[in-house]
Amino acid sequence: QSALTQPASVSGFPGQSVSISCTGTSNDIDIYNYVSWYQQHPAKAPKLMIYDASDRPSGVPGRFSGSKSGNTASLTISGLQAEDEADYYCCSHTNNGTFLMFGGGTKLTVL
Amino acid sequence: DVQLVQSGAEVKKPGESLKISCKASGYSFNHYYIGWVRQMPGKGLEWMGIIYPGTSDTRYGPSFQGQVIFSVDKSITTAFLQWSALKASDTGVYYCARMGGRWIDYWGQGTRVTVPS
């Protein structure tokens, strides 16, 4: 089955805001609020940034926010900082029996 | 503190078997699903499936059904991922992860598996 669809790359200058989209189907994002986002720096394990589409775990800066509309979820990072440069993956619960599905990942470059 | 500590890197030949481990601590092991995630070299995260330690109920992603086996040993709060006959295409980093709900809240550090062709 196909992964959730994310842009391959996004970029922004320090202090700017960027958004990363994640498009799913009627089997996942469209019918569930169970969207999560993960940040992965090179050679590191991923880290949870957003869960349940818009909730932020303790310890994650308030600059990170999530939203969902229809079959598309978004991660927005405001006030970009150099340390935000990483790969970002969306993930959704799915009703196709596999439980979860990841997006293809988006590389964020801070210019 | 919740911790998932995985076994070390492995280099194996095609056709060999392998079992890697994920030692959980700091929470009630029986009551949280453990998921497994593959990351092939230079690629994204792939969902492999989950196991519920309390019952050993498992669900495999379609690409992994019949290719790997998930198991747990509750007495040592450890989850396992095993292969009976490795292929070069199994090369990658494998992460175990705790499911906080329908999301992953804690990750292991990853186990690198290399199967030279």
mmCIF file of C-alpha atoms in Angstrom:
data_model
loop_
_atom_site.group_PDB
_atom_site.id
_atom_site.type_symbol
_atom_site.label_atom_id
_atom_site.label_comp_id
_atom_site.label_asym_id
_atom_site.label_seq_id
_atom_site.Cartn_x
_atom_site.Cartn_y
_atom_site.Cartn_z
ATOM 1 C CA GLN A 1 0.000 0.000 0.000
ATOM 2 C CA SER A 2 1.130 3.598 -0.578
ATOM 3 C CA ALA A 3 2.638 5.695 2.178
ATOM 4 C CA LEU A 4 1.124 8.980 3.201
ATOM 5 C CA THR A 5 2.255 11.741 0.816
ATOM 6 C CA GLN A 6 4.686 14.417 2.014
ATOM 7 C CA PRO A 7 6.802 16.916 0.062
ATOM 8 C CA ALA A 8 10.364 15.689 -0.325
ATOM 9 C CA SER A 9 11.847 18.931 0.955
ATOM 10 C CA VAL A 10 10.999 22.330 2.420
ATOM 11 C CA SER A 11 13.250 25.189 3.478
ATOM 12 C CA GLY A 12 13.153 28.479 5.320
ATOM 13 C CA PHE A 13 15.314 31.132 6.889
ATOM 14 C CA PRO A 14 15.857 31.389 10.636
ATOM 15 C CA GLY A 15 12.901 33.091 12.276
ATOM 16 C CA GLN A 16 10.494 32.235 9.464
ATOM 17 C CA SER A 17 7.610 29.741 9.569
ATOM 18 C CA VAL A 18 7.336 26.618 7.443
ATOM 19 C CA SER A 19 4.582 24.044 7.049
ATOM 20 C CA ILE A 20 4.860 20.429 5.996
ATOM 21 C CA SER A 21 1.792 18.727 4.567
ATOM 22 C CA CYS A 22 0.808 15.074 4.808
ATOM 23 C CA THR A 23 -1.955 13.766 2.560
ATOM 24 C CA GLY A 24 -3.739 10.512 3.250
ATOM 25 C CA THR A 25 -6.918 8.744 2.223
ATOM 26 C CA SER A 26 -10.381 7.790 3.448
ATOM 27 C CA ASN A 27 -8.747 4.871 5.294
ATOM 28 C CA ASP A 28 -6.544 6.983 7.543
ATOM 29 C CA ILE A 29 -6.207 10.760 8.006
ATOM 30 C CA ASP A 30 -9.687 11.524 6.665
ATOM 31 C CA ILE A 31 -11.438 9.475 9.356
ATOM 32 C CA TYR A 32 -9.053 9.557 12.318
ATOM 33 C CA ASN A 33 -7.432 12.302 14.374
ATOM 34 C CA TYR A 34 -4.608 9.861 15.118
ATOM 35 C CA VAL A 35 -1.910 11.744 13.210
ATOM 36 C CA SER A 36 1.560 11.996 14.725
ATOM 37 C CA TRP A 37 4.747 13.726 13.614
ATOM 38 C CA TYR A 38 8.352 12.703 14.241
ATOM 39 C CA GLN A 39 11.629 14.594 13.915
ATOM 40 C CA GLN A 40 14.758 12.651 12.983
ATOM 41 C CA HIS A 41 18.263 14.084 12.979
ATOM 42 C CA PRO A 42 20.949 12.197 11.026
ATOM 43 C CA ALA A 43 21.948 8.890 12.614
ATOM 44 C CA LYS A 44 19.517 9.430 15.496
ATOM 45 C CA ALA A 45 16.287 7.768 16.519
ATOM 46 C CA PRO A 46 13.105 9.659 15.666
ATOM 47 C CA LYS A 47 11.456 11.862 18.290
ATOM 48 C CA LEU A 48 7.721 12.435 18.800
ATOM 49 C CA MET A 49 6.762 16.068 18.126
ATOM 50 C CA ILE A 50 2.957 15.983 17.728
ATOM 51 C CA TYR A 51 0.312 13.346 18.475
ATOM 52 C CA ASP A 52 -3.449 13.162 17.979
ATOM 53 C CA ALA A 53 -3.026 15.666 15.113
ATOM 54 C CA SER A 54 -2.411 18.715 17.291
ATOM 55 C CA ASP A 55 -1.237 17.732 20.785
ATOM 56 C CA ARG A 56 2.330 18.432 21.821
ATOM 57 C CA PRO A 57 4.225 16.183 24.265
ATOM 58 C CA SER A 58 5.849 17.878 27.216
ATOM 59 C CA GLY A 59 9.298 19.135 26.342
ATOM 60 C CA VAL A 60 8.513 19.903 22.699
ATOM 61 C CA PRO A 61 8.787 23.658 22.053
ATOM 62 C CA GLY A 62 5.606 25.587 21.414
ATOM 63 C CA ARG A 63 7.016 26.586 18.008
ATOM 64 C CA PHE A 64 5.816 23.206 16.763
ATOM 65 C CA SER A 65 2.101 22.873 16.045
ATOM 66 C CA GLY A 66 -0.098 20.438 14.169
ATOM 67 C CA SER A 67 -3.450 20.617 12.417
ATOM 68 C CA LYS A 68 -5.712 18.506 10.247
ATOM 69 C CA SER A 69 -8.381 19.219 7.652
ATOM 70 C CA GLY A 70 -10.080 16.451 5.746
ATOM 71 C CA ASN A 71 -7.472 14.005 4.497
ATOM 72 C CA THR A 72 -4.516 16.364 4.984
ATOM 73 C CA ALA A 73 -2.524 17.012 8.141
ATOM 74 C CA SER A 74 0.096 19.707 8.576
ATOM 75 C CA LEU A 75 3.048 20.388 10.832
ATOM 76 C CA THR A 76 3.968 24.048 11.245
ATOM 77 C CA ILE A 77 7.252 25.236 12.715
ATOM 78 C CA SER A 78 7.353 28.916 13.568
ATOM 79 C CA GLY A 79 10.446 30.906 14.457
ATOM 80 C CA LEU A 80 12.723 28.471 12.649
ATOM 81 C CA GLN A 81 15.983 27.662 14.377
ATOM 82 C CA ALA A 82 19.103 25.988 13.038
ATOM 83 C CA GLU A 83 18.513 22.909 15.198
ATOM 84 C CA ASP A 84 15.144 22.332 13.489
ATOM 85 C CA GLU A 85 16.996 21.141 10.381
ATOM 86 C CA ALA A 86 16.055 17.460 10.215
ATOM 87 C CA ASP A 87 13.813 14.945 8.502
ATOM 88 C CA TYR A 88 10.147 14.998 9.504
ATOM 89 C CA TYR A 89 7.735 12.089 9.163
ATOM 90 C CA CYS A 90 3.989 12.062 9.515
ATOM 91 C CA CYS A 91 2.179 8.936 10.652
ATOM 92 C CA SER A 92 -1.458 7.955 10.862
ATOM 93 C CA HIS A 93 -3.565 5.179 12.274
ATOM 94 C CA THR A 94 -5.185 3.263 9.441
ATOM 95 C CA ASN A 95 -8.141 0.888 9.209
ATOM 96 C CA ASN A 96 -6.486 -1.407 6.701
ATOM 97 C CA GLY A 97 -5.300 -3.812 9.397
ATOM 98 C CA THR A 98 -1.693 -2.657 9.693
ATOM 99 C CA PHE A 99 -2.459 -0.198 12.528
ATOM 100 C CA LEU A 100 -0.073 2.605 11.460
ATOM 101 C CA MET A 101 1.328 4.080 8.251
ATOM 102 C CA PHE A 102 4.203 6.554 7.754
ATOM 103 C CA GLY A 103 4.658 9.295 5.226
ATOM 104 C CA GLY A 104 7.696 9.278 2.962
ATOM 105 C CA GLY A 105 9.448 11.974 4.989
ATOM 106 C CA THR A 106 10.323 15.634 4.391
ATOM 107 C CA LYS A 107 13.810 17.100 4.661
ATOM 108 C CA LEU A 108 13.726 20.537 6.297
ATOM 109 C CA THR A 109 16.648 22.803 5.460
ATOM 110 C CA VAL A 110 17.247 25.956 7.492
ATOM 111 C CA LEU A 111 18.933 28.358 5.065
ATOM 112 C CA ASP B 1 12.134 6.791 33.109
ATOM 113 C CA VAL B 2 10.909 4.787 30.136
ATOM 114 C CA GLN B 3 13.798 3.180 28.263
ATOM 115 C CA LEU B 4 14.038 0.840 25.297
ATOM 116 C CA VAL B 5 17.551 -0.537 24.863
ATOM 117 C CA GLN B 6 18.232 -2.544 21.739
ATOM 118 C CA SER B 7 20.906 -5.127 21.020
ATOM 119 C CA GLY B 8 24.031 -4.230 19.069
ATOM 120 C CA ALA B 9 24.783 -4.076 15.371
ATOM 121 C CA GLU B 10 24.861 -7.301 13.392
ATOM 122 C CA VAL B 11 26.620 -8.360 10.191
ATOM 123 C CA LYS B 12 25.227 -11.606 8.793
ATOM 124 C CA LYS B 13 25.421 -13.629 5.572
ATOM 125 C CA PRO B 14 22.421 -14.165 3.286
ATOM 126 C CA GLY B 15 20.401 -17.168 4.432
ATOM 127 C CA GLU B 16 21.458 -16.869 8.075
ATOM 128 C CA SER B 17 18.984 -16.438 10.901
ATOM 129 C CA LEU B 18 18.946 -13.520 13.339
ATOM 130 C CA LYS B 19 17.088 -12.455 16.458
ATOM 131 C CA ILE B 20 17.496 -8.902 17.778
ATOM 132 C CA SER B 21 16.205 -7.679 21.119
ATOM 133 C CA CYS B 22 14.605 -4.649 22.741
ATOM 134 C CA LYS B 23 14.806 -4.464 26.553
ATOM 135 C CA ALA B 24 12.065 -2.297 28.089
ATOM 136 C CA SER B 25 12.181 -0.665 31.498
ATOM 137 C CA GLY B 26 10.506 2.077 33.492
ATOM 138 C CA TYR B 27 6.889 1.150 32.758
ATOM 139 C CA SER B 28 4.411 -1.742 32.842
ATOM 140 C CA PHE B 29 5.698 -3.833 29.921
ATOM 141 C CA ASN B 30 2.570 -5.997 29.589
ATOM 142 C CA HIS B 31 0.232 -3.058 28.994
ATOM 143 C CA TYR B 32 1.729 -1.155 26.070
ATOM 144 C CA TYR B 33 2.053 -2.301 22.471
ATOM 145 C CA ILE B 34 5.584 -2.550 21.079
ATOM 146 C CA GLY B 35 6.025 -1.579 17.443
ATOM 147 C CA TRP B 36 8.872 -2.278 15.028
ATOM 148 C CA VAL B 37 10.048 0.170 12.354
ATOM 149 C CA ARG B 38 12.559 -0.381 9.549
ATOM 150 C CA GLN B 39 14.744 2.276 7.957
ATOM 151 C CA MET B 40 16.657 1.123 4.935
ATOM 152 C CA PRO B 41 19.891 3.000 4.067
ATOM 153 C CA GLY B 42 19.093 6.569 3.030
ATOM 154 C CA LYS B 43 15.340 5.908 3.104
ATOM 155 C CA GLY B 44 12.321 6.725 5.238
ATOM 156 C CA LEU B 45 10.595 4.997 8.110
ATOM 157 C CA GLU B 46 8.549 1.867 7.363
ATOM 158 C CA TRP B 47 5.982 0.448 9.744
ATOM 159 C CA MET B 48 6.584 -3.271 10.275
ATOM 160 C CA GLY B 49 3.887 -4.079 12.822
ATOM 161 C CA ILE B 50 3.076 -4.420 16.498
ATOM 162 C CA ILE B 51 2.923 -6.915 19.316
ATOM 163 C CA TYR B 52 0.985 -6.664 22.587
ATOM 164 C CA PRO B 53 3.155 -8.189 25.304
ATOM 165 C CA GLY B 54 0.211 -9.047 27.550
ATOM 166 C CA THR B 55 -1.240 -11.517 25.033
ATOM 167 C CA SER B 56 1.436 -11.728 22.294
ATOM 168 C CA ASP B 57 -1.232 -10.605 19.824
ATOM 169 C CA THR B 58 0.608 -9.471 16.688
ATOM 170 C CA ARG B 59 -0.217 -7.525 13.537
ATOM 171 C CA TYR B 60 2.250 -7.405 10.655
ATOM 172 C CA GLY B 61 2.466 -4.842 7.872
ATOM 173 C CA PRO B 62 1.788 -6.416 4.451
ATOM 174 C CA SER B 63 5.428 -6.142 3.362
ATOM 175 C CA PHE B 64 6.585 -8.012 6.445
ATOM 176 C CA GLN B 65 3.933 -10.722 6.894
ATOM 177 C CA GLY B 66 5.697 -14.065 6.623
ATOM 178 C CA GLN B 67 9.129 -12.399 6.486
ATOM 179 C CA VAL B 68 9.761 -11.712 10.190
ATOM 180 C CA ILE B 69 8.458 -12.852 13.555
ATOM 181 C CA PHE B 70 7.725 -10.681 16.595
ATOM 182 C CA SER B 71 7.878 -12.201 20.059
ATOM 183 C CA VAL B 72 8.246 -11.177 23.696
ATOM 184 C CA ASP B 73 9.586 -12.653 26.912
ATOM 185 C CA LYS B 74 7.544 -11.058 29.675
ATOM 186 C CA SER B 75 9.821 -12.438 32.403
ATOM 187 C CA ILE B 76 12.653 -10.207 31.163
ATOM 188 C CA THR B 77 10.486 -7.413 29.682
ATOM 189 C CA THR B 78 12.101 -7.876 26.287
ATOM 190 C CA ALA B 79 10.706 -7.869 22.774
ATOM 191 C CA PHE B 80 12.349 -9.669 19.877
ATOM 192 C CA LEU B 81 12.414 -9.407 16.093
ATOM 193 C CA GLN B 82 13.658 -12.414 14.187
ATOM 194 C CA TRP B 83 14.417 -13.612 10.697
ATOM 195 C CA SER B 84 14.837 -17.249 9.645
ATOM 196 C CA ALA B 85 16.727 -16.545 6.413
ATOM 197 C CA LEU B 86 18.147 -13.063 5.883
ATOM 198 C CA LYS B 87 18.369 -11.403 2.479
ATOM 199 C CA ALA B 88 20.509 -8.481 1.334
ATOM 200 C CA SER B 89 17.312 -6.419 1.177
ATOM 201 C CA ASP B 90 16.931 -6.809 4.962
ATOM 202 C CA THR B 91 19.864 -4.432 5.440
ATOM 203 C CA GLY B 92 18.816 -1.425 7.490
ATOM 204 C CA VAL B 93 18.281 0.010 10.933
ATOM 205 C CA TYR B 94 15.491 -1.530 12.980
ATOM 206 C CA TYR B 95 13.815 0.432 15.747
ATOM 207 C CA CYS B 96 11.590 -0.884 18.489
ATOM 208 C CA ALA B 97 9.116 1.610 19.881
ATOM 209 C CA ARG B 98 6.527 1.907 22.608
ATOM 210 C CA MET B 99 3.007 2.810 21.515
ATOM 211 C CA GLY B 100 1.642 5.581 23.722
ATOM 212 C CA GLY B 101 -1.709 5.234 22.010
ATOM 213 C CA ARG B 102 -2.034 5.303 18.258
ATOM 214 C CA TRP B 103 1.359 6.972 18.169
ATOM 215 C CA ILE B 104 4.909 6.140 19.212
ATOM 216 C CA ASP B 105 6.005 7.906 22.364
ATOM 217 C CA TYR B 106 9.375 6.216 23.007
ATOM 218 C CA TRP B 107 11.933 4.792 20.601
ATOM 219 C CA GLY B 108 14.851 2.441 21.026
ATOM 220 C CA GLN B 109 18.235 3.586 19.776
ATOM 221 C CA GLY B 110 18.044 1.290 16.738
ATOM 222 C CA THR B 111 19.859 -1.884 15.711
ATOM 223 C CA ARG B 112 21.827 -1.840 12.452
ATOM 224 C CA VAL B 113 21.577 -5.067 10.475
ATOM 225 C CA THR B 114 23.917 -5.534 7.524
ATOM 226 C CA VAL B 115 23.545 -8.406 5.091
ATOM 227 C CA PRO B 116 26.146 -8.012 2.337
ATOM 228 C CA SER B 117 25.037 -9.281 -1.064
#
